[in-house]
Short mmCIF file of C-alpha atoms and ligand atoms in Angstrom, two decimals:
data_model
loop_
_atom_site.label_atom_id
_atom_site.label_comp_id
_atom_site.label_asym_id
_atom_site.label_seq_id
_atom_site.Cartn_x
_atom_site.Cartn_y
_atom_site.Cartn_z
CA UNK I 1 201.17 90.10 153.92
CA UNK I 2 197.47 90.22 152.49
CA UNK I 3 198.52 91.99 150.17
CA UNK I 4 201.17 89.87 148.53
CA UNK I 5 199.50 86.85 148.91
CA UNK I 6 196.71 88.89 146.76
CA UNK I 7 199.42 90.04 144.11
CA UNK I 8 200.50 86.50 143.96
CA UNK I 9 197.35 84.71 143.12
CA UNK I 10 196.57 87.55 140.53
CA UNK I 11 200.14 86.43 139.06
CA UNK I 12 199.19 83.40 138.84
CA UNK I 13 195.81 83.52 137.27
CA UNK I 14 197.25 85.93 134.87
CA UNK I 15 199.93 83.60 133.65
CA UNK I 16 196.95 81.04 133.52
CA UNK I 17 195.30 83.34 131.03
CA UNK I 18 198.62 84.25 129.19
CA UNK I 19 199.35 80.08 128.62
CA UNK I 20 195.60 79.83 127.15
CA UNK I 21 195.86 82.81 124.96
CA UNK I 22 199.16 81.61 123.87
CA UNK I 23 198.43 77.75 123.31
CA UNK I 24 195.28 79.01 121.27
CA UNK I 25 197.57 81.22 119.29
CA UNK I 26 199.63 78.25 118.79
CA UNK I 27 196.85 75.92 117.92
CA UNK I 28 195.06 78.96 115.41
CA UNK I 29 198.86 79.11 113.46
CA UNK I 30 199.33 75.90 113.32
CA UNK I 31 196.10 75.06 111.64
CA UNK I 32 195.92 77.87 109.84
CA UNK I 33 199.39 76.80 108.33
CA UNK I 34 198.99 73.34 107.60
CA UNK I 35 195.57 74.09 106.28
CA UNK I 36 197.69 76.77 103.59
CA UNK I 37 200.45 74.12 103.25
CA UNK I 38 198.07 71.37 102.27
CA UNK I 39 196.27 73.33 99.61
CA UNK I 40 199.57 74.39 98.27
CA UNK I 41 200.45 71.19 97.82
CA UNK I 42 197.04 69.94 96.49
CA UNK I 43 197.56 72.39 94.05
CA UNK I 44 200.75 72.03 93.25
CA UNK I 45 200.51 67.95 92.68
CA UNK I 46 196.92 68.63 90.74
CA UNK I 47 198.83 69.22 87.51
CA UNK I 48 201.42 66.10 87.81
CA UNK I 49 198.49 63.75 88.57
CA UNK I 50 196.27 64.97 85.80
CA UNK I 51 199.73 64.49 83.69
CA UNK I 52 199.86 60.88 84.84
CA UNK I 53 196.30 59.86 84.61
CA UNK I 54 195.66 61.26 81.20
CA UNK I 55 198.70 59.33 79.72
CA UNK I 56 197.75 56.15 81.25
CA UNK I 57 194.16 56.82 79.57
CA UNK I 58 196.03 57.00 76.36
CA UNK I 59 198.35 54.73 76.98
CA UNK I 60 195.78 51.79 78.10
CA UNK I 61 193.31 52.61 75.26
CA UNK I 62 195.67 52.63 72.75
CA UNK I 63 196.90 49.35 73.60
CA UNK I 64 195.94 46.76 71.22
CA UNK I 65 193.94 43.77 72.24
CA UNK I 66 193.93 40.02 71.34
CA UNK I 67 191.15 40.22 69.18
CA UNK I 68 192.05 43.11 67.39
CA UNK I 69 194.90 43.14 63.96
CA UNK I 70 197.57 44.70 65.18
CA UNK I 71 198.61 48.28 63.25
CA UNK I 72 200.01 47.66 60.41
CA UNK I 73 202.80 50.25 61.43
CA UNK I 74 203.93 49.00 65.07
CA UNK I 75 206.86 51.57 64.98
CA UNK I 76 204.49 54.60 64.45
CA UNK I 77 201.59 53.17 66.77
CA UNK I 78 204.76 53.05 69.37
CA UNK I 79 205.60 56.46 68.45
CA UNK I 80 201.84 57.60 69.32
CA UNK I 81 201.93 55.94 72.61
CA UNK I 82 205.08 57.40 73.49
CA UNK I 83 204.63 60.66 76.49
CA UNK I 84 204.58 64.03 75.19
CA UNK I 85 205.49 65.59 78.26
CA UNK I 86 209.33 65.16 78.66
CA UNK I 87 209.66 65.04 82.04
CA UNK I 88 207.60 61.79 82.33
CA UNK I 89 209.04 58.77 81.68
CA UNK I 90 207.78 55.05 81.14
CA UNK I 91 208.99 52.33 82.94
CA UNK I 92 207.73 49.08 81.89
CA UNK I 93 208.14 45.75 84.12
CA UNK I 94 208.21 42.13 83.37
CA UNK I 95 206.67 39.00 85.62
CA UNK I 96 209.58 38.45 87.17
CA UNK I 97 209.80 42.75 88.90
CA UNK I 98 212.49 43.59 85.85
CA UNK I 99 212.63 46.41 83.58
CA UNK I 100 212.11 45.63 80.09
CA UNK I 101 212.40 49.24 78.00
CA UNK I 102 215.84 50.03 78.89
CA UNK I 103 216.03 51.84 75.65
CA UNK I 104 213.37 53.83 75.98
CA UNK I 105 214.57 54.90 78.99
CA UNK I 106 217.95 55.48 77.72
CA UNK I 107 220.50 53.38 79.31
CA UNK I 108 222.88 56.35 80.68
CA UNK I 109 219.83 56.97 82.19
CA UNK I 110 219.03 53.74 83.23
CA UNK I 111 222.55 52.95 84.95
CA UNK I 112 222.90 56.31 86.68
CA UNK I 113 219.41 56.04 88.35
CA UNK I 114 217.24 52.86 87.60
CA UNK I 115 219.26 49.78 88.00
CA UNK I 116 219.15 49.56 91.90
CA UNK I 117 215.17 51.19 91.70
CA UNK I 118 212.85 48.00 93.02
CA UNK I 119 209.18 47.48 91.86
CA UNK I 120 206.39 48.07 94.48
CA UNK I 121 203.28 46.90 93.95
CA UNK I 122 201.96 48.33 97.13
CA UNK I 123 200.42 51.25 95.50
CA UNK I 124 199.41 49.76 92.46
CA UNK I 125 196.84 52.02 90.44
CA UNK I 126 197.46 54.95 93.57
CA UNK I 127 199.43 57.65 92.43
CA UNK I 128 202.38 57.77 95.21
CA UNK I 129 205.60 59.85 95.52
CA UNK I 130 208.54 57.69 95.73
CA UNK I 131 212.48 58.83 95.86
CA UNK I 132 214.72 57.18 92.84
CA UNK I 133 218.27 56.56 94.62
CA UNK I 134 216.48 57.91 97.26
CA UNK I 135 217.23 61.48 96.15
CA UNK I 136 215.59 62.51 93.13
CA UNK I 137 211.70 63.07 93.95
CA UNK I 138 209.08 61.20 91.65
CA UNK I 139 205.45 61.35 91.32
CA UNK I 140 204.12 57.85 89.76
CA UNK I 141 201.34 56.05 88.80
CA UNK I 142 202.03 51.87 88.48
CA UNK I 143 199.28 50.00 86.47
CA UNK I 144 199.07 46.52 85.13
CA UNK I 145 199.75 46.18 81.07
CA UNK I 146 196.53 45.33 79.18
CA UNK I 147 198.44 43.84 76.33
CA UNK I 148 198.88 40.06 77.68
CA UNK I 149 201.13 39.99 74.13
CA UNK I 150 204.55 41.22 75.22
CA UNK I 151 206.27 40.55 78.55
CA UNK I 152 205.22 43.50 79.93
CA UNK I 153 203.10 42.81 83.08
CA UNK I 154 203.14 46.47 84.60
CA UNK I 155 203.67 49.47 83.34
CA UNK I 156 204.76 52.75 85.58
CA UNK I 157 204.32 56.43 84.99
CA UNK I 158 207.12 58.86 86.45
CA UNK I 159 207.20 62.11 86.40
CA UNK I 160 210.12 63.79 87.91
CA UNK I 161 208.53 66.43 91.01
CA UNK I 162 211.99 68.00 91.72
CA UNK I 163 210.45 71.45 90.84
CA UNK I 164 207.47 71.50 92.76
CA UNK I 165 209.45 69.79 96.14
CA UNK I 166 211.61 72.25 95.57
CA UNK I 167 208.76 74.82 96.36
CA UNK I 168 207.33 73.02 99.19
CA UNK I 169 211.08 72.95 100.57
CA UNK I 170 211.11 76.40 100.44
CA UNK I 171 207.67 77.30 101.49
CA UNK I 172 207.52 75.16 103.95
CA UNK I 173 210.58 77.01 105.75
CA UNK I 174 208.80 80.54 104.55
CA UNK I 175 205.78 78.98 106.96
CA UNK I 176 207.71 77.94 109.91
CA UNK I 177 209.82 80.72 109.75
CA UNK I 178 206.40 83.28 109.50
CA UNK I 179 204.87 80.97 111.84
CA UNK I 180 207.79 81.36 114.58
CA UNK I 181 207.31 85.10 114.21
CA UNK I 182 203.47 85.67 114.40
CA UNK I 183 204.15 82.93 117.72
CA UNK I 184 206.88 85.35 119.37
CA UNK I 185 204.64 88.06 118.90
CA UNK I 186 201.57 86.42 120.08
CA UNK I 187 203.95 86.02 123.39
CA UNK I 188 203.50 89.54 123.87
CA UNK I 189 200.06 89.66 122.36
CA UNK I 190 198.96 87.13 125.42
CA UNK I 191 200.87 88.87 127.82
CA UNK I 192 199.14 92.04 127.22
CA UNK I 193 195.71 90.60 126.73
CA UNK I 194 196.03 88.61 130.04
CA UNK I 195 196.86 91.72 131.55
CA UNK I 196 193.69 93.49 130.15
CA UNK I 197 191.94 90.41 131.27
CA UNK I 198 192.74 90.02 134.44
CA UNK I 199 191.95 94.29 135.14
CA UNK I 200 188.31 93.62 135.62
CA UNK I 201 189.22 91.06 137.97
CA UNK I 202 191.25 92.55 140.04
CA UNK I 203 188.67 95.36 140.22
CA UNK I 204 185.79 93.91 141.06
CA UNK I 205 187.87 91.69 143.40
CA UNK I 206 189.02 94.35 145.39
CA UNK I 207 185.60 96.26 144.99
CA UNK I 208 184.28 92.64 146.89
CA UNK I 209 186.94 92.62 149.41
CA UNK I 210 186.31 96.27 150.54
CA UNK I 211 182.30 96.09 150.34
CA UNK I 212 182.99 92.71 152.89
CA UNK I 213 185.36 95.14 155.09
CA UNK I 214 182.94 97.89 155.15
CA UNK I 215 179.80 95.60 155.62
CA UNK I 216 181.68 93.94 158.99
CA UNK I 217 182.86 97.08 160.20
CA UNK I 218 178.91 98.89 159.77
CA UNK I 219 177.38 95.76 161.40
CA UNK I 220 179.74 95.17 164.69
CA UNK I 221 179.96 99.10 165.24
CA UNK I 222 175.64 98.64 166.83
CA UNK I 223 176.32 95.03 167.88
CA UNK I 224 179.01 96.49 170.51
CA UNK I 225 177.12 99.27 170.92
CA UNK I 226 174.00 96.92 172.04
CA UNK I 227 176.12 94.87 173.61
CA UNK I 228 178.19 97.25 176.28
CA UNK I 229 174.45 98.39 176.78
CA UNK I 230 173.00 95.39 177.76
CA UNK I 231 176.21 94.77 180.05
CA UNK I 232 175.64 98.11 181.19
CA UNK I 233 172.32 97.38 182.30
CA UNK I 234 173.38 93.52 183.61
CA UNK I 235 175.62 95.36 186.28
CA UNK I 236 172.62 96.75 187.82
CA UNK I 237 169.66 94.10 187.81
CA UNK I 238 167.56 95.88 190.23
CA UNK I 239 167.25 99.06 188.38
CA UNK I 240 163.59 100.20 187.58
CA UNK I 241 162.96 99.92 183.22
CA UNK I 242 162.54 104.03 183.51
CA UNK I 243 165.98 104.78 184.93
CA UNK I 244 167.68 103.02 182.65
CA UNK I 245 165.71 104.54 179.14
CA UNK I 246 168.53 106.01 177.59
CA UNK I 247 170.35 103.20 177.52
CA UNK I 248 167.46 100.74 175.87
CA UNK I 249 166.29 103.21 173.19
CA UNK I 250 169.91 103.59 172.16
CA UNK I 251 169.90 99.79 171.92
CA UNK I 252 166.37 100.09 170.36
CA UNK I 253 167.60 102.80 167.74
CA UNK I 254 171.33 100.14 167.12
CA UNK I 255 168.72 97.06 166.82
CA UNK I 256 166.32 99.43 163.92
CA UNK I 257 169.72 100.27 162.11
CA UNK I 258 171.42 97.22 162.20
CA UNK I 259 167.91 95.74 160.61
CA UNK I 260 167.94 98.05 158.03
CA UNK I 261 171.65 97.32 157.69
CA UNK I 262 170.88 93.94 156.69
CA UNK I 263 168.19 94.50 154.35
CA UNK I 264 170.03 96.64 152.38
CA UNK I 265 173.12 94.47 152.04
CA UNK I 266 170.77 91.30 151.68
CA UNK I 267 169.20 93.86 148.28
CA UNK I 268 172.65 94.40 146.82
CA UNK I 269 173.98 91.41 147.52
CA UNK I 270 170.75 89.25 145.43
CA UNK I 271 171.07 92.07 142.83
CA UNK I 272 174.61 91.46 142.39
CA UNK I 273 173.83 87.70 141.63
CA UNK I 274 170.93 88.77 139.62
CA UNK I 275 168.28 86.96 141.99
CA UNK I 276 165.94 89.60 141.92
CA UNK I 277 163.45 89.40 139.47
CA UNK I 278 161.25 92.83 139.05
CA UNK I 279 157.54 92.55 138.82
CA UNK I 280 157.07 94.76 136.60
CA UNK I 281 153.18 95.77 135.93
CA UNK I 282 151.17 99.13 134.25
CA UNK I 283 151.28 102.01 136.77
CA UNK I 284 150.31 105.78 136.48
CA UNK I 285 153.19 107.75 137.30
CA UNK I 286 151.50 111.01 138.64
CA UNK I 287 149.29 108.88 140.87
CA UNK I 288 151.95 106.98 142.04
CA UNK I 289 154.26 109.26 143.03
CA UNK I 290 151.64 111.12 144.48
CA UNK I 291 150.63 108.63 146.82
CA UNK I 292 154.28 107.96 147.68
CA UNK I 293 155.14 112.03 148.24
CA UNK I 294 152.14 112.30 150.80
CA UNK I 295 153.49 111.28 154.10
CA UNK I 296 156.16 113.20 153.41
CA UNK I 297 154.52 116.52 153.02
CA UNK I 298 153.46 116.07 156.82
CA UNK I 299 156.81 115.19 158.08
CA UNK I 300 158.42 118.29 156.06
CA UNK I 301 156.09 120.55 157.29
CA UNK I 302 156.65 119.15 160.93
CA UNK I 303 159.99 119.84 160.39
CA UNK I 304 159.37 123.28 159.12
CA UNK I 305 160.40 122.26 155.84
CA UNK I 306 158.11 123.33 152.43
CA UNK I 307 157.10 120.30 150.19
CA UNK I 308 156.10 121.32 146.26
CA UNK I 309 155.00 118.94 143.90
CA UNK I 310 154.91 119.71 140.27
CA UNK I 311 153.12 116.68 138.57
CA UNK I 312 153.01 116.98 134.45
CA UNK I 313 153.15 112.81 133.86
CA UNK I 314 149.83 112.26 132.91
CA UNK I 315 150.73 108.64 131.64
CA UNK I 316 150.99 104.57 132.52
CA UNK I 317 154.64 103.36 132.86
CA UNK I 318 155.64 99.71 133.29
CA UNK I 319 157.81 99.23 136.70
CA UNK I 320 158.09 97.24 139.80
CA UNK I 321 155.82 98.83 142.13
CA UNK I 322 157.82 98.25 145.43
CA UNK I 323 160.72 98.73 143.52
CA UNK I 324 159.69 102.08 142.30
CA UNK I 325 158.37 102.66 145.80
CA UNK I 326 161.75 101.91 147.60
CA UNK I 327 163.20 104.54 144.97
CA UNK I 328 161.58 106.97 145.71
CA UNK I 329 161.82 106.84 149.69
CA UNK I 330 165.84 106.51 149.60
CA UNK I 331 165.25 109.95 147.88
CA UNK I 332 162.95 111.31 149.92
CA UNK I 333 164.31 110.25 153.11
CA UNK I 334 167.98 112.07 151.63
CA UNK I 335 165.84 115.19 150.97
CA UNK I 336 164.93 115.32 154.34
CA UNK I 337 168.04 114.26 155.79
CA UNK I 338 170.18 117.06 154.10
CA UNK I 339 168.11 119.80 154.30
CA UNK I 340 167.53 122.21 157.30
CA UNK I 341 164.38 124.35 158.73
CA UNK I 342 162.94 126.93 155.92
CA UNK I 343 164.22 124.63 153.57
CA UNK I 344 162.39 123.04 150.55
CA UNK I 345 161.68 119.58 148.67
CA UNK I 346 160.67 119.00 145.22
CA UNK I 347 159.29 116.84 143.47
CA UNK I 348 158.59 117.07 139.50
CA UNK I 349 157.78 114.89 136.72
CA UNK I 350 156.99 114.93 133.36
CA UNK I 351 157.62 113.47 129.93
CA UNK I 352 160.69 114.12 127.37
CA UNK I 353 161.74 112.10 124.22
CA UNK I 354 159.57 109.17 124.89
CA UNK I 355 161.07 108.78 128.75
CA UNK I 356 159.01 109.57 132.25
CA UNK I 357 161.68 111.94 133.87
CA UNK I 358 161.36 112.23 137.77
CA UNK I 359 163.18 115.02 139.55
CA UNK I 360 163.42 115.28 143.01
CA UNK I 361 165.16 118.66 144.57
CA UNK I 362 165.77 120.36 147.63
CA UNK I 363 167.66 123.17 148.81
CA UNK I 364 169.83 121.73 151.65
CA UNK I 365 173.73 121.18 152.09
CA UNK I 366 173.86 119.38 148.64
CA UNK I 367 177.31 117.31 147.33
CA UNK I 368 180.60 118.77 147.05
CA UNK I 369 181.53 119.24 143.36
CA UNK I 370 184.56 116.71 143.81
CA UNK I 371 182.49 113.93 145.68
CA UNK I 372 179.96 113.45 143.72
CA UNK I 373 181.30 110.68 141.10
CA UNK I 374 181.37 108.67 144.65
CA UNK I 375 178.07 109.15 145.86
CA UNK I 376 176.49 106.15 143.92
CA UNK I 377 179.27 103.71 145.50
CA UNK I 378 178.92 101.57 147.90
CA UNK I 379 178.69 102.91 151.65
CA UNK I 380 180.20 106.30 150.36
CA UNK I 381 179.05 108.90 152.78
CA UNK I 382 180.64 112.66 152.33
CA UNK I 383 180.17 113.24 156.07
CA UNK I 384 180.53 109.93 157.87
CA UNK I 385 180.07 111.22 161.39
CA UNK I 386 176.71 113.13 160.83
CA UNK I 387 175.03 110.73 158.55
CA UNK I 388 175.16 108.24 161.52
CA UNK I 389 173.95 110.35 163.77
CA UNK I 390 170.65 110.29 160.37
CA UNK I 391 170.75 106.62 160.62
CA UNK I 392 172.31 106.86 156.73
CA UNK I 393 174.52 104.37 156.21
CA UNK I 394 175.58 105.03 152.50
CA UNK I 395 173.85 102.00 151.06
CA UNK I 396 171.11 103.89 150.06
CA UNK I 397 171.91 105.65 146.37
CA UNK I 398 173.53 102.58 145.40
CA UNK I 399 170.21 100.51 145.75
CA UNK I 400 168.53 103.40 143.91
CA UNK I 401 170.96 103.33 141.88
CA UNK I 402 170.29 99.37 140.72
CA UNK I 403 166.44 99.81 140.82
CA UNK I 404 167.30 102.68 137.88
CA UNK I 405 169.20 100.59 135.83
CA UNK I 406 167.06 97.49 136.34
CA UNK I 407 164.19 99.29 134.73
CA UNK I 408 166.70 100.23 132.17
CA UNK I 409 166.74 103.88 133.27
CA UNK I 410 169.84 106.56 133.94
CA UNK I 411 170.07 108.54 137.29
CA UNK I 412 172.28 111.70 137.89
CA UNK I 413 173.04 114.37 140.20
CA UNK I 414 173.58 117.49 139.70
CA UNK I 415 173.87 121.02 142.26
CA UNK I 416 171.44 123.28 142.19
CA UNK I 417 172.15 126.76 140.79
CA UNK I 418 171.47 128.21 144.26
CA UNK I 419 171.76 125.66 146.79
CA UNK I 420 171.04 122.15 147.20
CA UNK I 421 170.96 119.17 145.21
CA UNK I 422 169.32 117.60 142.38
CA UNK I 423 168.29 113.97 141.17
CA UNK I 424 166.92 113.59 137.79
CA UNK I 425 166.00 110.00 136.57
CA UNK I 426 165.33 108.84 133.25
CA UNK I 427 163.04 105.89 133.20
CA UNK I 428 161.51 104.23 129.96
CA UNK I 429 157.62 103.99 129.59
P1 ADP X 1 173.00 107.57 153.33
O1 ADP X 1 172.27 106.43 153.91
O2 ADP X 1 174.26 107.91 154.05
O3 ADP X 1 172.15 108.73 153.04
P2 ADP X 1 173.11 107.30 150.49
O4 ADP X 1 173.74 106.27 149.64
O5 ADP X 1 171.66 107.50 150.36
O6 ADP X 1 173.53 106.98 151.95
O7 ADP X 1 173.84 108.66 150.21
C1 ADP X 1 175.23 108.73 150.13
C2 ADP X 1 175.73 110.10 150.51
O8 ADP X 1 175.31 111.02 149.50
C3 ADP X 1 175.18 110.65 151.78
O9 ADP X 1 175.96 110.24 152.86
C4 ADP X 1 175.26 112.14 151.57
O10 ADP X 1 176.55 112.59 151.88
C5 ADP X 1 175.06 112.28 150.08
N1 ADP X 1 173.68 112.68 149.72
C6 ADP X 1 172.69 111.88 149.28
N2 ADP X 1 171.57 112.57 149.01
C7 ADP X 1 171.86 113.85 149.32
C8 ADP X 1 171.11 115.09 149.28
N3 ADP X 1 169.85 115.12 148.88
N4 ADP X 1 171.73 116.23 149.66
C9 ADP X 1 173.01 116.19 150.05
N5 ADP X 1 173.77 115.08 150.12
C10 ADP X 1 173.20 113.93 149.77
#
C-alpha cells in the first residue's frame, strides 16, 4: 500500500517533469522556427523592396517640376522613366481613386486583373503586400505624384511576389512539417530525460525513508529497554538501590547510547543540510594526532592490545580541529572494537603528492571482501548483534566519512595482507 502510493507520486512528478521538458521543447522549436522563417522572409522581400524604392527614386527625381522646361522629347523622357525590371509595373491614379495609364499597363492586362483592384491610401509611402483579385500576390509601394501637371495624383509600384510566396508556401510547410517531427521526438526525448531525472529522486528519497526507519527503530530499541527497566524496578518500590544494580546500569549504559544515538544523527542530519560550517585553522599533524593517539595507548595496553605509532608528517595542515578530532576517535574506537587480545593498532602518517596521508591499521576481524562497499552507509553494521553488544551503532564511518570529504579529502578501506583492516585518508594541506 506504501508502496504504491510511493510509485504513484513518483508517476506523477515524473509526468510533471516530462510536460516541462516537452512545453520547453515546444517553446525552443517554435522560436527557433519563426526566428528562421522571419529571416527567410526578410531576405527574401530585401530584393523586391530595394526594386521598389530605387524606381520610385528615379521615378520622383526624374519628374519634371513647374519651374523647370519640360524635355524637349516627352516621349523619350517617358521612355527613361519607364521600369526596367519587367515584373514591376506602374499604376498611376487620378483625384478621383481611378487609373489613368491603362495603356501602359496594357489593357488585356488591365481587364483580366485591375479593373475591380481599389486604391488604398492606408499605406501610403509603406511598402505593403496586397492580393490583386485577391489571388495573385503583390509587393507595392503607393506614393503621391510630384508632377502637379498631369492628373496623376498617386502613383503605385507593383511588383508581382508570386515567386518568392511561392517559397514561403513551401518552406513554411518544410518547417511545420520538420517542426512536427523534432516535437514527436522530443516526446520521447522528455520521457526519457524525466525518467533520468526523476532517478536521483527516487534514490535519495528512498535513501531518506530508510535512514528515518532505521533511526526510529535504533532509538525505541533502549527507550523500551529503559522503560521495562524502570517498570521492572516500579513493581518493587521497597527494594534497596544495590539489589537492583543490574537493572539501572543497563538503563545507565541504554541512556549513554541512546545520547550518542542522537548526536550522531543530529551530525548527519545538519551535514546533510549543509549547516555545519568547519572551523578550519593551521594545525601540526604529527602533534595532533599524537595528542589524540595517547589515551588510547593506555586503553590498548589494558586490553592487552599493542599500540605503534609511526609519525613522518612533520608539517601544518589546515582542518577543523574537533572535526579532525572526532575522526580520528570513530577510528580509533573501531580499532579497538574489532580487534582481540595480542592484537595490534596502528597509526601512520606521512606526506605523498602534496597530501597529509593518515593510516590507521590493526590486525583484528577486519571487513568481508563483499561488505565493504557498504561500510560507509548509513547504520551498515556487518555483524549487527555483536556491534551492539560494542555500543556501535553503524553511524560512525559515515560521519568520518563526511568530515573527509568536507576537508575535501578521500577515505578508503582496504584488508590487510595478513589480517585486519586498513583506513587510509587523503587529506589536502
Ligand atoms: P559502528 O558504530 O557499528 O562501529 P561504523 O560506521 O563505525 O559503525 O562501522 C560500520 C561497520 O564497519 C561496523 O559495524 C563493522 O562491522 C565495520 N568496521 C568498522 N571498522 C572496522 C574495523 N577496524 N575492523 C573491522 N570492521 C570494522
Amino acid at each position: 500500500m506504501k508502496e504504491m502510493f510511493k510509485n504513484k507520486i513518483f508517476r506523477k512528478q515524473q509526468l510533471k517533469y516530462m510536460v516541462l521538458n516537452l512545453i520547453s521543447f515546444t517553446v525552443i522549436f517554435t522560436i527557433f522556427g519563426l526566428i528562421i522563417f522571419s529571416q527567410v522572409q526578410h531576405t527574401l522581400f530585401t530584393k523586391t523592396d530595394e526594386e521598389l524604392l530605387m524606381i520610385k527614386e528615379r521615378m520622383v527625381n526624374d519628374t519634371p517640376n513647374d519651374t523647370r522646361i519640360p524635355p524637349p522629347n516627352d516621349k523619350g523622357s517617358r521612355q527613361n522613366e519607364r521600369p526596367k525590371n519587367p515584373r514591376i509595373m506602374v499604376i498611376k491614379w487620378n483625384e478621383n481613386d481611378k487609373i489613368v495609364n491603362q495603356d501602359e499597363i496594357g489593357t488585356l492586362f488591365y481587364d483580366d486583373y485591375l479593373e475591380e483592384y481599389k486604391l488604398d491610401k492606408t499605406n501610403l509611402n509603406n511598402i505593403t503586400n496586397t492580393d490583386v483579385n485577391n489571388l495573385y500576390p503583390f509587393r507595392y509601394l503607393l506614393f503621391e505624384d510630384a508632377n502637379d501637371n498631369d492628373e496623376v495624383a498617386y502613383i503605385q509600384l507593383m511588383i508581382n511576389i508570386d515567386a518568392e510566396q511561392n517559397i514561403l508556401n513551401n518552406f513554411s510547410k518544410l518547417l511545420i512539417l520538420c517542426s512536427s517531427i523534432f516535437i514527436l521526438l522530443s516526446i520521447s526525448a522528455s520521457y526519457f530525460l524525466s525518467k533520468k531525472m526523476m532517478k536521483p529522486i527516487i534514490h535519495s528519497w528512498n535513501k531518506q525513508a530508510e535512514f528515518v526507519e532505521n533511526a526510529s527503530h535504533e532509538l525505541r530499541t533502549p527507550l523500551t529497554i529503559i522503560q521495562n527497566k524502570l517498570e521492572l524496578m516500579l513493581t518493587t518500590p521497597h527494594e534497596k538501590i544495590a539489589n537492583k544494580f543490574e537493572n539501572i546500569a543497563l538503563s545507565l549504559s541504554e541512556t549513554r547510547r541512546l545520547s550518542k544515538l542522537t548526536t550522531d544523527l543530529l551530525t548527519l542530519a545538519r551535514a546533510d543540510s549543509a549547516e555545519t560550517q568547519l572551523e578550519k585553522k593551521n594545525l601540526h599533524v604529527d602533534s595532533f594526532v599524537q595528542s589524540v593517539c595517547t589515551p588510547y595507548i593506555e586503553i590498548a595496553e589494558s586490553q592487552d592490545k599493542h599500540f605503534w605509532l609511526k609519525l613522518n608528517c612533520d608539517m601544518m595542515m589546515n582542518a577543523d580541529e574537533t572535526r579532525f578530532h572526532q575522526l580520528l576517535v570513530i577510528l580509533l574506537d573501531n580499532a579497538l572494537k574489532y580487534t582481540g587480545e595480542h592484537d595490534s593498532i596502528g597509526v601512520k602518517t606521512y606526506e605523498q603528492d602534496h597530501k597529509v596521508v593518515l593510516e590507521i591499521s590493526d590486525t583484528g576481524i577486519g571487513i568481508k571482501d563483499e561488505n565493504i562497499p557498504y561500510i560507509f552507509d548509513r547504520f551498515y553494521r556487518e555483524d549487527k548483534a555483536r556491534t551492539r553488544e560494542s555500543g556501535g551503532i553503524g553511524l560512525g564511518l559515515s560521519i568520518a566519512q563526511w568530515i573527509v570529504s568536507a576537508h575535501g579529502g578521500s577515505i578508503k578501506v582496504s584488508p590487510n595482507e595478513t589480517a585486519g583492516t586498513t583506513f587510509k585518508i587523503k587529506l589536502p594541506m
